[in-house]
Coordinates of C-alpha atoms in Angstrom, one line a residue:
Chain S
X283 CA -9.7 -28.7 -41.4
X284 CA -7.5 -27.2 -38.7
X285 CA -7.2 -29.0 -35.4
X286 CA -7.4 -27.5 -31.9
X287 CA -5.8 -29.6 -29.1
X288 CA -7.7 -28.5 -26.0
X289 CA -8.9 -29.6 -22.6
X290 CA -12.5 -28.9 -21.6
X291 CA -11.6 -27.5 -18.2
X292 CA -8.6 -25.4 -19.3
X293 CA -9.3 -21.7 -19.2
X294 CA -6.8 -21.0 -22.0
X295 CA -8.5 -23.6 -24.2
X296 CA -12.0 -22.2 -23.6
X297 CA -10.6 -18.7 -24.3
X298 CA -9.3 -19.7 -27.7
X299 CA -12.4 -21.7 -28.6
X300 CA -14.5 -18.6 -27.9
X301 CA -12.3 -16.4 -30.2
X302 CA -12.5 -19.0 -32.9
X303 CA -16.3 -19.3 -32.6
X304 CA -16.7 -15.5 -32.5
X305 CA -14.7 -15.3 -35.7
X306 CA -16.6 -18.2 -37.3
X307 CA -13.8 -20.7 -37.5
X308 CA -14.4 -24.4 -37.9
X309 CA -11.9 -26.7 -36.2
X310 CA -11.6 -30.3 -35.3
X311 CA -11.4 -30.5 -31.5
X312 CA -9.0 -33.0 -30.0
X313 CA -8.9 -33.5 -26.3
X314 CA -5.5 -33.6 -24.7
X315 CA -4.8 -34.5 -21.1
X316 CA -2.3 -31.9 -20.0
X317 CA -0.7 -34.0 -17.3
X318 CA 0.1 -36.9 -19.7
X319 CA 2.9 -35.0 -21.5
X320 CA 2.5 -37.2 -24.7
X321 CA 5.7 -37.1 -26.8
X322 CA 3.7 -36.3 -30.0
X323 CA 2.0 -33.4 -28.3
X324 CA 5.3 -32.0 -26.9
X325 CA 6.7 -32.2 -30.4
X326 CA 4.0 -29.8 -31.4
X327 CA 4.5 -27.6 -28.4
X328 CA 7.6 -28.1 -26.3
X329 CA 6.1 -26.0 -23.5
X330 CA 3.3 -28.5 -23.1
X331 CA 0.7 -25.8 -22.7
X332 CA -2.8 -25.8 -24.1
X333 CA -4.4 -25.1 -26.5
X334 CA -2.4 -25.9 -29.7
X335 CA -3.7 -25.0 -33.1
X336 CA -2.5 -27.0 -36.1
X337 CA -3.4 -25.4 -39.4
X338 CA -4.0 -27.2 -42.8
X339 CA -0.3 -26.8 -43.6
X340 CA 0.7 -28.5 -40.4
X341 CA 2.0 -25.3 -38.9
X342 CA 1.4 -25.2 -35.1
X343 CA 0.6 -22.2 -32.9
X344 CA 0.7 -22.7 -29.1
X345 CA -0.9 -21.0 -26.2
X346 CA -3.5 -18.3 -25.7
X347 CA -1.2 -15.3 -26.1
X348 CA 0.3 -16.4 -29.4
X349 CA -3.0 -17.5 -30.7
X350 CA -5.0 -14.4 -29.7
X351 CA -2.4 -12.1 -31.3
X352 CA -2.2 -14.3 -34.5
X353 CA -5.9 -14.4 -34.9
X354 CA -6.2 -10.7 -34.5
X355 CA -3.5 -10.0 -37.1
X356 CA -4.9 -12.5 -39.6
X357 CA -8.6 -12.1 -39.0
X358 CA -9.5 -9.6 -36.3
X359 CA -8.2 -6.6 -38.3
X360 CA -10.9 -7.4 -41.0
X361 CA -13.8 -7.6 -38.6
X362 CA -14.4 -3.9 -38.0
X363 CA -16.8 -3.5 -35.0
X364 CA -16.7 -7.2 -34.3
X365 CA -12.9 -7.1 -33.8
X366 CA -12.0 -8.4 -30.3
X367 CA -9.0 -6.1 -29.9
X368 CA -9.3 -2.3 -30.2
X369 CA -7.6 0.0 -32.7
X370 CA -6.1 2.4 -30.1
X371 CA -2.8 1.2 -28.5
X372 CA -3.8 2.2 -25.0
X373 CA -7.1 0.5 -25.3
X374 CA -5.3 -2.6 -26.7
X375 CA -3.0 -2.4 -23.7
X376 CA -6.0 -2.4 -21.3
X377 CA -7.6 -5.4 -23.1
X378 CA -4.3 -7.3 -22.9
X379 CA -3.7 -6.4 -19.3
X380 CA -7.1 -7.9 -18.3
X381 CA -6.7 -10.9 -20.6
X382 CA -3.5 -11.6 -18.8
X383 CA -5.2 -11.0 -15.5
X384 CA -7.8 -13.7 -16.1
X385 CA -5.5 -16.2 -17.9
X386 CA -2.5 -15.8 -15.6
X387 CA -3.2 -14.2 -12.2
X388 CA -6.7 -15.6 -11.6
X389 CA -5.4 -18.9 -13.1
X390 CA -2.5 -19.1 -10.7
X391 CA -4.5 -17.8 -7.7
X392 CA -7.7 -19.7 -8.2
X393 CA -8.5 -21.7 -11.4
X394 CA -5.5 -23.9 -11.9
X395 CA -5.3 -25.2 -8.3
X396 CA -9.1 -25.8 -8.1
X397 CA -9.2 -27.7 -11.5
X398 CA -6.1 -29.7 -10.6
X399 CA -7.4 -30.7 -7.1
X400 CA -11.1 -31.2 -8.1
X401 CA -10.9 -32.4 -11.7
X402 CA -7.6 -33.7 -12.9
X403 CA -6.7 -35.6 -9.8
X404 CA -9.9 -37.6 -10.3
X405 CA -8.7 -38.6 -13.7
X406 CA -5.0 -39.2 -13.0
X407 CA -3.5 -42.5 -11.9
X408 CA -1.8 -42.6 -8.5
X409 CA 1.6 -42.6 -10.4
X410 CA 0.5 -39.4 -12.2
X411 CA -0.3 -37.7 -8.9
X412 CA -4.0 -38.6 -8.8
X413 CA -5.9 -39.0 -5.5
X414 CA -8.1 -37.0 -3.2
X415 CA -7.9 -33.2 -3.3
X416 CA -5.5 -31.4 -0.9
X417 CA -7.8 -29.5 1.4
X418 CA -5.2 -26.8 2.2
X419 CA -4.8 -26.0 -1.5
X420 CA -8.6 -25.9 -2.0
X421 CA -8.9 -23.5 1.0
X422 CA -6.3 -21.1 -0.3
X423 CA -7.8 -21.1 -3.8
X424 CA -11.3 -20.5 -2.4
X425 CA -10.1 -17.6 -0.3
X426 CA -8.6 -16.1 -3.4
X427 CA -11.8 -16.4 -5.4
X428 CA -13.6 -13.6 -3.5
X429 CA -11.0 -11.0 -4.3
X430 CA -11.1 -11.9 -8.0
X431 CA -15.0 -11.9 -8.1
X432 CA -14.9 -8.5 -6.4
X433 CA -12.6 -7.1 -9.1
X434 CA -14.8 -8.6 -11.8
X435 CA -17.8 -6.9 -10.1
X436 CA -16.0 -3.6 -10.1
X437 CA -15.0 -3.9 -13.8
X438 CA -18.5 -5.0 -14.8
X439 CA -20.0 -2.1 -12.9
X440 CA -17.7 0.6 -14.4
X441 CA -17.8 -0.4 -18.0
X442 CA -20.3 -1.8 -20.6
X443 CA -17.9 -4.7 -21.3
X444 CA -14.9 -5.5 -19.1
X445 CA -12.3 -3.4 -21.0
X446 CA -14.5 -0.7 -22.4
X447 CA -17.5 -0.2 -24.7
X448 CA -17.1 -3.3 -26.8
X449 CA -16.8 -7.0 -26.3
X450 CA -13.1 -7.9 -26.3
X451 CA -10.6 -10.6 -25.5
X452 CA -10.8 -9.4 -21.9
X453 CA -14.5 -10.6 -21.7
X454 CA -13.7 -13.9 -23.4
X455 CA -10.8 -14.6 -21.0
X456 CA -12.8 -13.7 -18.0
X457 CA -15.8 -15.8 -19.2
X458 CA -13.5 -18.7 -19.9
X459 CA -12.2 -18.7 -16.3
X460 CA -15.6 -18.0 -14.8
X461 CA -17.3 -20.8 -16.7
X462 CA -14.8 -23.3 -15.4
X463 CA -15.4 -22.2 -11.9
X464 CA -19.1 -22.0 -12.4
X465 CA -19.1 -25.6 -13.6
X466 CA -17.5 -26.5 -10.3
X467 CA -20.1 -24.5 -8.4
X468 CA -17.3 -22.3 -6.9
X469 CA -18.9 -18.9 -7.5
X470 CA -21.3 -17.3 -5.1
X471 CA -23.3 -15.1 -7.5
X472 CA -25.3 -13.5 -4.7
X473 CA -22.1 -11.5 -3.9
X474 CA -21.7 -10.2 -7.5
X475 CA -25.0 -9.2 -9.1
X476 CA -23.4 -6.9 -11.7
X477 CA -20.8 -9.5 -12.7
X478 CA -23.7 -12.0 -12.9
X479 CA -25.5 -9.8 -15.4
X480 CA -22.3 -9.5 -17.4
X481 CA -21.8 -13.2 -17.4
X482 CA -25.4 -13.8 -18.5
X483 CA -24.7 -11.6 -21.5
X484 CA -21.6 -13.6 -22.5
X485 CA -23.2 -16.9 -21.7
X486 CA -26.1 -16.1 -24.2
X487 CA -23.7 -15.7 -27.1
X488 CA -23.7 -18.5 -29.7
X489 CA -19.9 -18.8 -29.3
X490 CA -20.5 -20.0 -25.7
X491 CA -23.2 -22.6 -26.4
X492 CA -20.9 -25.7 -26.9
X493 CA -19.5 -25.3 -23.3
X494 CA -23.0 -25.6 -21.8
X495 CA -23.6 -29.1 -23.0
X496 CA -20.0 -30.5 -22.2
X497 CA -19.7 -32.8 -19.3
X498 CA -16.6 -33.9 -17.4
X499 CA -16.5 -37.7 -16.6
X500 CA -17.5 -38.4 -13.0
X501 CA -18.2 -34.8 -12.1
X502 CA -21.6 -33.2 -12.7
X503 CA -21.8 -29.5 -13.2
X504 CA -23.4 -27.1 -10.7
X505 CA -27.2 -27.1 -11.0
X506 CA -27.4 -23.7 -12.7
X507 CA -24.3 -24.2 -14.9
X508 CA -26.2 -24.5 -18.2
X509 CA -29.1 -22.1 -17.4
X510 CA -28.9 -18.9 -19.4
X511 CA -31.2 -17.3 -16.7
X512 CA -29.6 -18.5 -13.5
Chain Y
X240 CA 10.3 11.9 -18.6
X241 CA 8.5 8.6 -18.4
X242 CA 9.3 6.4 -15.3
X243 CA 10.0 2.7 -15.3
X244 CA 9.4 0.8 -12.1
X245 CA 11.7 -2.2 -12.1
X246 CA 13.8 -4.6 -10.1
X247 CA 17.4 -5.3 -11.1
X248 CA 17.1 -9.0 -10.9
X249 CA 13.6 -9.3 -12.5
X250 CA 13.8 -10.9 -15.9
X251 CA 10.7 -9.1 -17.1
X252 CA 12.2 -5.7 -16.0
X253 CA 15.5 -6.4 -17.8
X254 CA 13.6 -7.5 -20.9
X255 CA 11.6 -4.2 -21.1
X256 CA 14.7 -2.2 -20.3
X257 CA 16.5 -3.8 -23.3
X258 CA 13.5 -3.0 -25.6
X259 CA 13.5 0.6 -24.4
X260 CA 17.3 0.9 -24.9
X261 CA 17.2 -0.7 -28.4
X262 CA 14.5 1.8 -29.4
X263 CA 16.4 4.7 -27.9
X264 CA 14.0 5.6 -25.1
X265 CA 15.0 7.6 -22.0
X266 CA 13.3 6.7 -18.8
X267 CA 13.7 7.4 -15.1
X268 CA 14.4 4.1 -13.4
X269 CA 12.8 3.6 -10.0
X270 CA 13.6 0.4 -8.1
X271 CA 10.6 -1.4 -6.7
X272 CA 10.9 -4.4 -4.3
X273 CA 8.3 -6.8 -5.7
X274 CA 7.7 -8.5 -2.3
X275 CA 6.8 -5.2 -0.5
X276 CA 3.4 -4.8 -2.3
X277 CA 3.4 -1.1 -1.7
X278 CA -0.1 0.4 -1.9
X279 CA 0.9 3.2 -4.3
X280 CA 2.5 0.7 -6.6
X281 CA -0.5 -1.6 -6.5
X282 CA -2.7 1.4 -7.5
X283 CA -0.6 1.6 -10.7
X284 CA -0.7 -2.1 -11.3
X285 CA -3.2 -4.2 -9.3
X286 CA -1.4 -7.4 -10.4
X287 CA 1.7 -6.3 -8.6
X288 CA 4.0 -7.4 -11.4
X289 CA 7.1 -5.7 -12.8
X290 CA 8.0 -3.7 -14.7
X291 CA 5.5 -0.8 -14.8
X292 CA 5.9 2.1 -17.3
X293 CA 4.3 5.5 -16.4
X294 CA 4.2 7.9 -19.3
X295 CA 4.3 11.7 -19.2
X296 CA 0.5 11.8 -19.1
X297 CA 0.5 9.5 -16.0
X298 CA -0.9 6.6 -18.0
X299 CA 0.5 3.3 -16.8
X300 CA 1.3 0.2 -18.7
X301 CA 2.1 -3.0 -16.8
X302 CA 4.0 -6.2 -17.4
X303 CA 6.3 -7.4 -20.2
X304 CA 3.6 -8.7 -22.5
X305 CA 1.5 -5.5 -22.6
X306 CA 4.6 -3.3 -22.8
X307 CA 6.3 -5.2 -25.6
X308 CA 3.2 -5.2 -27.8
X309 CA 2.5 -1.5 -27.0
X310 CA 6.1 -0.5 -27.9
X311 CA 5.9 -2.5 -31.1
X312 CA 2.7 -0.8 -32.1
X313 CA 3.8 2.7 -31.3
X314 CA 7.5 2.5 -32.2
X315 CA 8.6 -0.9 -33.5
X316 CA 6.5 -0.5 -36.7
X317 CA 8.5 2.6 -37.7
X318 CA 11.9 0.9 -37.2
X319 CA 12.1 -1.2 -40.4
X320 CA 15.0 -3.6 -40.1
X321 CA 15.6 -2.7 -36.5
X322 CA 12.0 -3.7 -35.5
X323 CA 12.1 -6.3 -32.7
X324 CA 9.0 -8.1 -34.0
X325 CA 8.7 -9.5 -37.5
X326 CA 6.2 -8.5 -40.2
X327 CA 5.0 -12.0 -41.0
X328 CA 2.3 -13.4 -38.7
X329 CA 3.9 -16.8 -38.4
X330 CA 7.3 -15.3 -37.7
X331 CA 5.7 -13.0 -35.1
X332 CA 4.0 -16.1 -33.5
X333 CA 7.4 -17.8 -33.2
X334 CA 9.0 -14.7 -31.6
X335 CA 6.1 -14.5 -29.1
X336 CA 6.3 -18.2 -28.4
X337 CA 10.0 -18.0 -27.5
X338 CA 9.5 -14.7 -25.6
X339 CA 6.9 -16.4 -23.5
X340 CA 9.1 -19.4 -23.1
X341 CA 11.9 -17.4 -21.4
X342 CA 9.6 -15.0 -19.5
X343 CA 7.3 -17.6 -18.2
X344 CA 8.4 -21.2 -18.5
X345 CA 12.1 -20.6 -17.8
X346 CA 11.0 -18.1 -15.2
X347 CA 8.7 -20.6 -13.4
X348 CA 11.1 -23.5 -13.7
X349 CA 14.4 -21.8 -12.9
X350 CA 14.8 -18.0 -12.7
X351 CA 12.1 -17.0 -10.2
X352 CA 12.9 -19.7 -7.6
X353 CA 16.6 -19.1 -7.8
X354 CA 16.3 -15.3 -7.5
X355 CA 13.8 -15.6 -4.7
X356 CA 15.9 -18.1 -2.7
X357 CA 19.3 -16.5 -3.4
X358 CA 18.6 -12.7 -3.7
X359 CA 15.2 -11.6 -2.4
X360 CA 15.4 -13.7 0.8
X361 CA 18.6 -11.9 1.7
X362 CA 16.9 -8.6 1.5
X363 CA 13.5 -9.5 3.1
X364 CA 12.8 -9.3 6.8
X365 CA 11.9 -12.5 8.6
X366 CA 8.2 -11.3 8.6
X367 CA 8.4 -10.9 4.8
X368 CA 9.7 -14.4 4.4
X369 CA 13.4 -13.7 4.5
X370 CA 16.0 -16.1 5.6
X371 CA 18.4 -18.8 4.3
X372 CA 17.6 -20.4 0.9
X373 CA 15.5 -23.6 0.8
X374 CA 18.0 -26.2 -0.5
X375 CA 15.3 -28.4 -2.0
X376 CA 13.9 -25.5 -4.1
X377 CA 17.5 -24.6 -5.2
X378 CA 18.2 -28.2 -6.2
X379 CA 15.0 -28.4 -8.3
X380 CA 15.7 -25.1 -10.1
X381 CA 19.3 -26.1 -10.8
X382 CA 18.1 -29.4 -12.2
X383 CA 15.8 -27.5 -14.5
X384 CA 18.5 -25.1 -15.8
X385 CA 20.3 -27.8 -17.9
X386 CA 17.2 -28.5 -19.9
X387 CA 16.7 -24.8 -20.6
X388 CA 20.3 -24.2 -21.6
X389 CA 20.2 -27.3 -23.8
X390 CA 17.1 -25.7 -25.6
X391 CA 18.9 -22.4 -25.9
X392 CA 22.0 -24.2 -27.3
X393 CA 19.7 -25.9 -29.9
X394 CA 18.0 -22.6 -30.9
X395 CA 21.3 -20.7 -31.1
X396 CA 22.8 -23.6 -33.2
X397 CA 19.9 -23.7 -35.7
X398 CA 19.3 -20.0 -36.3
X399 CA 21.3 -16.7 -36.6
X400 CA 19.3 -15.2 -33.8
X401 CA 17.0 -17.3 -31.6
X402 CA 13.8 -16.8 -33.6
X403 CA 15.3 -16.4 -37.0
X404 CA 17.5 -14.1 -39.1
X405 CA 17.1 -11.0 -37.0
X406 CA 17.5 -9.8 -33.5
X407 CA 14.0 -10.0 -31.9
X408 CA 12.1 -9.9 -28.6
X409 CA 13.0 -13.6 -28.3
X410 CA 16.7 -12.7 -27.9
X411 CA 16.0 -9.9 -25.5
X412 CA 13.8 -12.2 -23.3
X413 CA 16.4 -15.0 -23.3
X414 CA 19.3 -12.6 -22.6
X415 CA 17.3 -11.0 -19.8
X416 CA 16.9 -14.4 -18.1
X417 CA 20.4 -15.6 -18.9
X418 CA 22.0 -12.4 -17.5
X419 CA 20.2 -12.8 -14.2
X420 CA 21.3 -16.4 -13.9
X421 CA 24.8 -15.5 -15.1
X422 CA 25.1 -12.8 -12.3
X423 CA 24.4 -15.7 -9.9
X424 CA 27.0 -17.9 -11.5
X425 CA 24.3 -20.5 -12.2
X426 CA 25.2 -21.2 -15.9
X427 CA 27.9 -23.7 -16.9
X428 CA 29.0 -22.2 -20.2
X429 CA 31.2 -25.2 -21.0
X430 CA 28.1 -27.2 -21.7
X431 CA 26.7 -24.6 -24.2
X432 CA 29.4 -23.2 -26.5
X433 CA 27.0 -22.0 -29.2
X434 CA 24.6 -20.4 -26.7
X435 CA 27.7 -18.7 -25.2
X436 CA 28.6 -17.2 -28.6
X437 CA 25.0 -15.9 -29.0
X438 CA 25.1 -14.4 -25.5
X439 CA 28.4 -12.7 -26.2
X440 CA 26.8 -11.0 -29.2
X441 CA 23.8 -9.8 -27.2
X442 CA 26.0 -8.8 -24.3
X443 CA 28.1 -6.6 -26.5
X444 CA 25.2 -4.4 -27.6
X445 CA 25.0 -0.9 -26.1
X446 CA 21.5 -1.7 -24.8
X447 CA 23.0 -4.3 -22.5
X448 CA 25.8 -2.2 -21.0
X449 CA 23.9 -0.8 -18.0
X450 CA 23.3 -4.3 -16.6
X451 CA 27.0 -5.1 -16.5
X452 CA 27.8 -2.4 -13.9
X453 CA 24.7 -3.0 -11.7
X454 CA 25.4 -4.6 -8.4
X455 CA 23.0 -6.3 -5.9
X456 CA 23.6 -5.4 -2.2
X457 CA 25.4 -8.2 -0.3
X458 CA 25.8 -10.4 -3.4
X459 CA 28.7 -10.0 -5.8
X460 CA 28.3 -11.2 -9.4
X461 CA 30.1 -14.2 -10.8
X462 CA 33.7 -13.4 -11.7
X463 CA 33.0 -13.4 -15.5
X464 CA 29.6 -11.6 -15.3
X465 CA 30.8 -8.2 -16.7
X466 CA 33.4 -9.6 -19.2
X467 CA 32.3 -9.3 -22.8
X468 CA 34.8 -12.0 -23.7
X469 CA 34.2 -14.6 -21.0

């Protein structure tokens, strides 16, 4: 069976797990701590990013961009109306633009700093950079959340799904980021009723279910994290 | 004619300009200062990244990832042995992995901090964050260069072109980053004879020529920057 190296609070890992589940793939999940920079892991992916997919012939594919495109080319094209990328090149461009938005811009502005300060630093040794969160970094990231949730609210309000009429990579990328932030209780859903309705729809999908029961050591999720009707 | 908003020392801009030139596109080039965050520009691309392509129907496409995939789907597929992405999904994955390496990892580790400290800060006002370069950031970026050039040397030594037998997006992404660093005189070519031979080949292509005559205000290029035989 193929293996997926992932980390539970990594947006990119969750994004690829959602694609694999939507397309009905079975994989062995192996947890990798991204800050450890294990030599064997770097041999698979010199960039050190997550997730990494290792197929049955020991060929590795690294990172959400490479994996999403590869899975579209080898499986998505056969899925007709369940394909997670569109047929039209402009529509594909819009899906990719938003996927990149949630996996890179929102990641840099919000998700990565919050996960690092609140989750990884709890698990790292002092030599690895562990310790209490940096309150200045937390404040900056939290200021940035509102802008991103506002944009999500606008997208959810103007389209059925975030990039258009059909569920796409854009929804899975956004849901991956949102689910990480929601575990941490960082989203004020009162400010984003339409985005909340969109998130409830994604959260109810079978592909999403495994996330709802996962727990991070020494950090309980927000009280509504696992509720489908929050 | 379509318009490309770009910045001369932006790796992603150079990468897309190389693709357009390899595929024989004509565009109007409009220079955009990425730190200005002009409202009209943000209306075209809310992420504020470069480059942005505006077609004749005023549809915009933003960023190197979206543009490279769009240009492959609409033009690359017709180019047969001049296509800049491969046919085989695993080969495509390798091209994308390396493209991302040069446009993101090398950009974060080396190119972005060096360009910001040495180029943009010369052109920014004090209120925009202009001023003398931060010597600590310069030192870190320069320490990171050697690792990246070593990797480039290894790739150039093991393959005809960086991702395999044919010129691909991986070469254009690497050449875009290298050409920015070479303008700044930041590359010690004595340490990388095979990478140098690869770069000479890319540099000699007609698509590359416009870069060799471009000059940044108040910052002359390294003495060998424009030489094809350096």
